[in-house]
Amino acid sequence: MERAERIKKVPPYLFATIDKKKREAIERGVDIISFGIGDPDQPTPPQIVEKMCEAVRTPKNHRYPDYEGSLEFRSAVSAWYKKRFDVTLNPANEVMTLIGSKEGIAHIFLAFVDPGDYTLIPDPAYPVYKLGTMFANGEAHYMPLTAENKFLPDFAAIPTDVAKKAKIMFLNYPNNPTAAVADLKFFAEAVAFCKQYDIILCHDNAYSEMAFDGFQPPSILQVPGAMDIAVEFGSLSKPFNMTGWRMGFAVGCSEVIGGLGIIKTNVDSGQFTAVQDAGIEALLNIDPKFIPAMNDLYQARRDVLIDGLNSMGWNLEKTKATFYVWAPVPKGYDSMSFCAAMLEKCGIIVVPGVGYGPAGEGYVRFALTLDESRIKEALQRMKQQLAL
Ligand SMILES: *Cc1c(COP(=O)(O)O)cnc(C)c1O
């Protein structure tokens, strides 16, 4: 059966390849330590689970949901933005519920990108920005993120003719996979650039709550005038250990939210209202100690991993946010061969940086989604098995 061109161009899903290698190693009896997928290892707080149970028993939730999300959930997002970022959002037209933020990120390209239009996509990046562009038959122009530039794109390096034909720019800070962070000054530059060229600015803020040493990641909507052109994608997945629940939202410029809404009305019929009720509980009523406690857990793991790698010759700075560590590969390796060596010699899974785009070559990503004791065991194996 002949597949469509847009499907034929899709590279194999990065984690599918890694999962297959992992299964093969497990079958051989290897005790695998995985720093692979960025999926929190801790459970959803019981308070949210209880709310869900109650909401499932409520008959009005059994009917079709509102496609744009329940007004109650959208109002909760608006209240949370006010409290967390001092950003004012109208729940009626500046907030939309998503079936996980990935869903909205993938769909926004269909709403605004015509064949031949450019998108400005970071490299390396979460793969959905590129795939979303491809599904809309757009052309992705990579903005390289380099260590010299603190993994921030250099807007001056974007060719003018590309900028003129660009419809969407994507940014993501705190960043997956590099763990880099951005400040409001950088976001203001991005807003100015996108306004100059009439580009929709999309900011993926999936890691806004996962930060260390007192750092509080900003919202791009805090930049004056950002609401004219920018939308921000938020997710309940990472802060509340809710990846399985599929709860996210898009907020910001009402024209952009409206365009996304047209795609969504015709593709899905919204998220189960009971899940949104649980989402309200997470955003507004969670124990205020919960997120700081999660961040303490990740921060302690970060310290064990980075101190351990640095004792073996790496020279990594302590990350300020996300549960990732983006590490250059040792001399003599590229990102694929180092991952293969880690798996074969140490039974350790790390993700090849090149899977996030060509500029990810020379790096691997560790996710801090495993116990400190397993991180120590992994470091021990690396010391013994890899002649670094
Ligand atoms: C995890 C992640 C998301 C997606 O989260 P959802 O579960 O779809 O809400 C989006 N962007 C980045 C960069 C991520 O790492």
Coordinates of C-alpha atoms and ligand atoms in Angstrom, one line a residue:
M1 CA 0.0 0.0 0.0
E2 CA 1.4 3.3 -1.1
R3 CA 1.9 5.8 1.8
A4 CA 1.5 9.6 1.3
E5 CA 4.7 11.5 0.6
R6 CA 4.4 13.3 4.0
I7 CA 4.4 10.0 5.8
K8 CA 7.3 8.6 3.8
K9 CA 9.5 11.5 4.9
V10 CA 8.9 10.8 8.6
P11 CA 12.1 9.5 10.2
P12 CA 11.6 6.5 12.5
Y13 CA 10.4 7.8 15.9
L14 CA 13.6 8.2 17.9
F15 CA 12.4 6.4 21.0
A16 CA 11.0 3.5 19.1
T17 CA 14.5 2.6 17.9
I18 CA 15.9 3.0 21.4
D19 CA 13.0 1.0 22.9
K20 CA 13.7 -1.9 20.5
K21 CA 17.5 -1.9 21.4
K22 CA 16.4 -1.8 25.1
R23 CA 14.1 -4.8 24.7
E24 CA 16.8 -6.8 22.9
A25 CA 19.2 -6.1 25.8
I26 CA 16.7 -7.0 28.4
E27 CA 16.0 -10.3 26.6
R28 CA 19.8 -10.9 26.8
G29 CA 19.4 -10.5 30.6
V30 CA 21.1 -7.1 30.9
D31 CA 20.0 -4.9 33.9
I32 CA 19.3 -1.8 31.9
I33 CA 19.6 1.7 33.4
S34 CA 17.6 4.1 31.3
F35 CA 18.2 7.8 31.1
G36 CA 16.0 7.7 27.9
I37 CA 12.6 9.1 27.9
G38 CA 11.6 12.4 29.6
D39 CA 8.6 10.9 31.5
P40 CA 8.4 11.6 35.3
D41 CA 8.9 8.4 37.3
Q42 CA 6.8 9.6 40.3
P43 CA 3.0 9.0 40.4
T44 CA 0.4 11.7 40.0
P45 CA -0.5 13.2 43.4
P46 CA -3.4 11.3 45.1
Q47 CA -5.3 14.6 45.4
I48 CA -5.6 14.8 41.6
V49 CA -6.4 11.1 41.2
E50 CA -9.2 11.5 43.8
K51 CA -10.6 14.5 42.0
M52 CA -10.6 12.5 38.8
C53 CA -12.5 9.5 40.4
E54 CA -15.2 12.0 41.5
A55 CA -15.4 13.7 38.1
V56 CA -15.7 10.3 36.3
R57 CA -18.8 9.6 38.4
T58 CA -20.5 12.8 37.3
P59 CA -23.0 12.2 34.5
K60 CA -22.7 15.6 32.9
N61 CA -19.0 14.8 32.2
H62 CA -20.1 11.7 30.1
R63 CA -21.3 13.8 27.2
Y64 CA -19.2 15.4 24.5
P65 CA -16.9 18.0 25.9
D66 CA -16.7 21.6 24.7
Y67 CA -14.2 21.4 21.8
E68 CA -12.3 24.5 23.1
G69 CA -12.2 23.1 26.6
S70 CA -14.5 23.6 29.6
L71 CA -14.9 27.2 30.6
E72 CA -14.0 26.1 34.2
F73 CA -10.6 24.7 33.1
R74 CA -9.9 27.7 30.9
S75 CA -10.7 30.0 33.8
A76 CA -8.4 28.0 36.0
V77 CA -5.5 28.4 33.4
S78 CA -6.3 32.1 33.4
A79 CA -6.2 32.3 37.2
W80 CA -3.0 30.3 37.3
Y81 CA -1.3 32.6 34.7
K82 CA -2.3 35.7 36.7
K83 CA -0.9 34.2 39.9
R84 CA 2.3 32.7 38.4
F85 CA 3.3 35.2 35.7
D86 CA 1.0 38.2 36.4
V87 CA -0.3 37.8 32.8
T88 CA -4.0 38.5 32.2
L89 CA -5.8 36.1 29.8
N90 CA -9.4 36.1 28.8
P91 CA -10.7 32.5 29.3
A92 CA -13.2 33.0 26.5
N93 CA -10.8 33.5 23.6
E94 CA -7.2 33.5 24.8
V95 CA -7.1 30.0 26.4
M96 CA -7.7 26.6 24.7
T97 CA -7.6 23.2 26.3
L98 CA -5.3 20.7 24.4
I99 CA -5.2 16.9 24.5
G100 CA -1.6 17.2 25.8
S101 CA 0.4 20.2 24.5
K102 CA 1.9 18.0 21.8
E103 CA -1.5 17.8 20.1
G104 CA -1.8 21.6 19.8
I105 CA 1.9 22.0 18.8
A106 CA 1.4 19.5 16.0
H107 CA -1.9 21.1 14.9
I108 CA -1.0 24.8 14.9
F109 CA 1.0 24.3 11.7
L110 CA -2.1 23.1 9.8
A111 CA -3.8 26.3 10.8
F112 CA -1.2 28.8 9.6
V113 CA 1.3 27.2 7.2
D114 CA 0.7 26.8 3.5
P115 CA 2.8 24.7 1.1
G116 CA 6.2 26.5 0.6
D117 CA 5.8 28.7 3.7
Y118 CA 8.8 28.6 6.1
T119 CA 8.8 27.9 9.8
L120 CA 11.8 28.8 12.0
I121 CA 12.6 25.8 14.2
P122 CA 15.4 25.4 16.7
D123 CA 18.0 22.8 16.1
P124 CA 18.3 20.6 18.2
A125 CA 14.6 20.6 19.3
Y126 CA 11.6 18.6 20.4
P127 CA 10.8 16.7 17.1
V128 CA 7.2 17.8 16.8
Y129 CA 8.0 21.3 15.5
K130 CA 9.7 19.9 12.4
L131 CA 7.1 17.1 11.9
G132 CA 4.2 19.5 12.3
T133 CA 5.8 21.7 9.6
M134 CA 6.3 18.7 7.3
F135 CA 2.6 17.6 7.7
A136 CA 1.6 21.1 6.6
N137 CA 4.0 20.8 3.6
G138 CA 6.0 23.8 4.9
E139 CA 9.7 24.2 4.9
A140 CA 11.5 24.2 8.2
H141 CA 14.5 26.6 8.5
Y142 CA 16.7 25.5 11.3
M143 CA 18.0 28.0 13.9
P144 CA 21.1 26.3 15.3
L145 CA 21.5 26.3 19.1
T146 CA 25.1 26.3 20.0
A147 CA 27.0 26.1 23.3
E148 CA 28.9 29.4 22.4
N149 CA 25.5 31.1 22.2
K150 CA 24.2 29.5 25.4
F151 CA 21.8 27.4 23.2
L152 CA 19.8 30.5 22.2
P153 CA 19.1 31.1 18.5
D154 CA 20.9 34.0 16.7
F155 CA 18.1 35.9 15.0
A156 CA 20.5 38.0 13.0
A157 CA 21.7 34.8 11.3
I158 CA 18.3 34.1 9.7
P159 CA 18.4 35.1 6.0
T160 CA 16.0 38.0 5.3
D161 CA 14.2 36.2 2.4
V162 CA 13.5 33.3 4.8
A163 CA 12.3 35.6 7.5
K164 CA 9.9 37.2 5.0
K165 CA 8.4 33.9 4.0
A166 CA 8.2 32.5 7.6
K167 CA 4.8 32.0 9.2
I168 CA 5.7 30.5 12.5
M169 CA 8.7 30.6 14.9
F170 CA 9.0 28.0 17.7
L171 CA 11.0 28.6 20.9
N172 CA 11.2 26.3 23.9
Y173 CA 12.8 27.6 27.2
P174 CA 13.5 25.9 29.6
N175 CA 14.7 23.8 26.7
N176 CA 14.4 20.2 25.8
P177 CA 17.0 18.7 25.0
T178 CA 19.7 21.2 26.0
A179 CA 18.3 22.3 29.5
A180 CA 19.1 25.9 28.5
V181 CA 17.0 28.8 29.9
A182 CA 16.1 32.2 28.5
D183 CA 15.3 35.5 30.2
L184 CA 12.7 38.1 29.4
K185 CA 15.3 40.2 27.5
F186 CA 15.8 37.4 25.0
F187 CA 12.0 36.8 24.7
A188 CA 11.6 40.6 24.0
E189 CA 14.2 40.2 21.1
A190 CA 12.2 37.3 19.8
V191 CA 8.9 39.3 20.0
A192 CA 10.5 42.3 18.2
F193 CA 11.9 40.0 15.4
C194 CA 8.6 38.3 14.9
K195 CA 6.7 41.5 14.8
Q196 CA 9.1 43.0 12.2
Y197 CA 8.5 40.0 9.9
D198 CA 4.9 39.3 10.8
I199 CA 5.6 35.9 12.2
I200 CA 3.5 34.0 14.7
L201 CA 5.7 33.3 17.8
C202 CA 5.0 30.0 19.5
H203 CA 6.6 29.3 22.8
D204 CA 6.6 25.8 24.3
N205 CA 6.8 26.3 28.0
A206 CA 6.4 22.7 29.0
Y207 CA 9.1 23.0 31.7
S208 CA 8.1 26.4 33.2
E209 CA 7.7 24.8 36.7
M210 CA 10.7 22.5 36.7
A211 CA 13.6 24.7 37.8
F212 CA 16.3 24.7 40.4
D213 CA 18.3 26.9 42.8
G214 CA 15.4 29.3 43.1
F215 CA 15.2 30.1 39.4
Q216 CA 11.6 30.9 38.1
P217 CA 11.3 30.5 34.4
P218 CA 9.3 33.4 32.7
S219 CA 6.4 33.4 30.3
I220 CA 6.9 34.9 26.9
L221 CA 3.6 36.7 27.4
Q222 CA 5.2 38.8 30.1
V223 CA 6.9 40.7 27.3
P224 CA 4.8 43.9 26.6
G225 CA 3.0 43.5 23.3
A226 CA 3.6 39.8 23.0
M227 CA -0.1 39.0 23.1
D228 CA -0.4 40.6 19.6
I229 CA 1.6 37.8 17.9
A230 CA 2.5 35.1 20.5
V231 CA 1.0 32.0 21.9
E232 CA 2.4 29.8 24.7
F233 CA 1.9 26.1 25.1
G234 CA 1.6 24.8 28.6
S235 CA 1.5 21.2 29.9
L236 CA 0.4 19.5 33.1
S237 CA 2.5 16.5 32.1
K238 CA 5.8 17.3 33.6
P239 CA 5.0 19.5 36.7
F240 CA 2.2 17.2 38.0
N241 CA 3.5 13.8 36.8
M242 CA 0.5 13.6 34.5
T243 CA 2.0 12.5 31.1
G244 CA -0.6 9.8 30.8
W245 CA -3.5 12.1 31.3
R246 CA -3.0 14.2 28.2
M247 CA -3.6 17.6 29.5
G248 CA -2.2 20.8 28.1
F249 CA -3.3 24.2 26.9
A250 CA -2.5 27.0 24.5
V251 CA -2.8 30.6 25.6
G252 CA -2.1 34.0 24.1
C253 CA -3.0 35.9 20.9
S254 CA -6.8 35.3 20.3
E255 CA -6.4 35.2 16.5
V256 CA -3.9 32.4 16.7
I257 CA -5.9 30.5 19.3
G258 CA -9.0 30.9 17.0
G259 CA -7.1 29.4 14.0
L260 CA -6.0 26.4 16.1
G261 CA -9.6 26.1 17.2
I262 CA -10.8 25.6 13.6
I263 CA -8.5 22.7 13.1
K264 CA -9.4 21.2 16.5
T265 CA -13.1 21.5 16.0
N266 CA -12.8 19.4 12.8
V267 CA -10.3 16.8 14.0
D268 CA -11.1 16.0 17.7
S269 CA -13.9 16.9 20.0
G270 CA -11.9 18.1 22.9
Q271 CA -10.5 16.4 26.1
F272 CA -12.7 14.4 28.5
T273 CA -14.2 17.0 30.9
A274 CA -13.4 14.8 33.9
V275 CA -9.7 15.0 33.0
Q276 CA -10.1 18.8 32.8
D277 CA -11.7 18.8 36.3
A278 CA -8.6 16.9 37.5
G279 CA -6.5 19.6 35.8
I280 CA -8.3 22.4 37.7
E281 CA -7.4 20.6 40.9
A282 CA -3.7 20.4 39.8
L283 CA -3.5 24.1 38.7
L284 CA -5.4 25.7 41.6
N285 CA -5.5 23.4 44.6
I286 CA -2.3 21.4 44.6
D287 CA -0.4 21.4 47.9
P288 CA 2.0 24.4 47.4
K289 CA 4.8 22.1 48.7
F290 CA 4.4 19.6 45.9
I291 CA 6.3 21.2 43.0
P292 CA 9.2 22.5 45.2
A293 CA 9.5 18.9 46.5
M294 CA 9.6 17.4 43.0
N295 CA 12.2 20.0 42.0
D296 CA 14.3 19.1 45.1
L297 CA 14.2 15.5 44.0
Y298 CA 15.4 16.4 40.4
Q299 CA 17.9 18.8 41.7
A300 CA 19.5 16.2 43.9
R301 CA 19.7 13.8 41.0
R302 CA 21.1 16.5 38.8
D303 CA 23.9 17.1 41.3
V304 CA 24.8 13.4 41.5
L305 CA 24.9 13.0 37.7
I306 CA 26.7 16.2 36.9
D307 CA 29.2 15.9 39.7
G308 CA 29.8 12.3 38.7
L309 CA 30.3 13.1 35.0
N310 CA 32.6 16.0 35.9
S311 CA 34.7 13.7 38.0
M312 CA 35.2 11.6 34.9
G313 CA 36.5 14.5 32.8
W314 CA 33.3 16.3 31.7
N315 CA 33.1 20.0 32.4
L316 CA 29.3 20.5 32.8
E317 CA 27.7 23.5 34.4
K318 CA 24.8 22.8 36.8
T319 CA 21.6 23.1 34.9
K320 CA 19.0 25.7 36.0
A321 CA 15.9 23.9 34.8
T322 CA 14.3 20.8 33.2
F323 CA 15.1 17.2 34.0
Y324 CA 17.7 16.9 31.3
V325 CA 21.5 16.9 31.1
W326 CA 22.9 17.7 27.7
A327 CA 26.5 16.4 27.6
P328 CA 29.1 16.5 24.8
V329 CA 30.3 13.0 23.9
P330 CA 33.9 12.0 24.7
K331 CA 36.6 12.3 22.1
G332 CA 36.6 9.6 19.5
Y333 CA 32.8 9.2 19.5
D334 CA 29.8 10.7 17.7
S335 CA 26.4 10.8 19.4
M336 CA 25.2 7.5 17.9
S337 CA 28.5 5.6 18.6
F338 CA 28.6 6.9 22.2
C339 CA 25.0 5.8 22.8
A340 CA 25.8 2.4 21.3
A341 CA 28.9 2.1 23.6
M342 CA 26.9 3.1 26.7
L343 CA 24.3 0.4 25.9
E344 CA 26.7 -2.4 24.9
K345 CA 29.4 -1.8 27.5
C346 CA 27.4 -0.4 30.4
G347 CA 23.8 -1.4 29.9
I348 CA 22.9 2.3 30.0
I349 CA 20.5 4.1 27.8
V350 CA 21.1 7.7 26.8
V351 CA 19.6 9.5 23.8
P352 CA 21.7 10.5 20.8
G353 CA 21.7 14.3 20.4
V354 CA 21.5 14.0 16.6
G355 CA 18.0 12.6 17.0
Y356 CA 16.9 16.2 17.9
G357 CA 18.4 17.7 14.7
P358 CA 21.8 18.0 13.0
A359 CA 23.2 20.5 15.5
G360 CA 22.6 17.8 18.2
E361 CA 25.5 15.8 16.8
G362 CA 28.3 15.4 19.3
Y363 CA 25.9 15.4 22.3
V364 CA 23.8 13.0 24.2
R365 CA 20.8 13.7 26.5
F366 CA 20.4 12.2 29.9
A367 CA 16.9 12.4 31.5
L368 CA 16.8 12.5 35.4
T369 CA 13.8 10.2 35.6
L370 CA 15.4 7.5 37.8
D371 CA 16.5 7.0 41.4
E372 CA 19.7 8.5 42.7
S373 CA 20.9 5.0 43.5
R374 CA 20.5 4.0 39.9
I375 CA 22.3 7.1 38.7
K376 CA 25.2 6.2 41.1
E377 CA 25.2 2.7 39.7
A378 CA 25.3 4.1 36.2
L379 CA 28.3 6.3 37.0
Q380 CA 30.1 3.3 38.6
R381 CA 29.6 1.3 35.4
M382 CA 30.8 4.1 33.2
K383 CA 34.0 4.5 35.4
Q384 CA 34.7 0.7 35.1
Q385 CA 33.7 0.0 31.5
L386 CA 34.4 3.0 29.5
A387 CA 38.1 3.8 29.1
L388 CA 37.7 7.6 29.2
Ligands
LIG1 C1 7.1 16.7 27.2 C2 7.2 17.8 26.2 C3 6.0 18.3 25.7 C4 4.7 17.6 25.6 O1 4.0 17.4 26.6 P1 2.5 16.9 26.6 O2 2.5 15.6 27.4 O3 2.0 16.6 25.2 O4 1.7 18.0 27.2 C5 6.0 19.4 24.9 N1 7.2 20.0 24.6 C6 8.3 19.6 25.1 C7 9.6 20.3 24.8 C8 8.4 18.5 25.9 O5 9.5 18.0 26.4

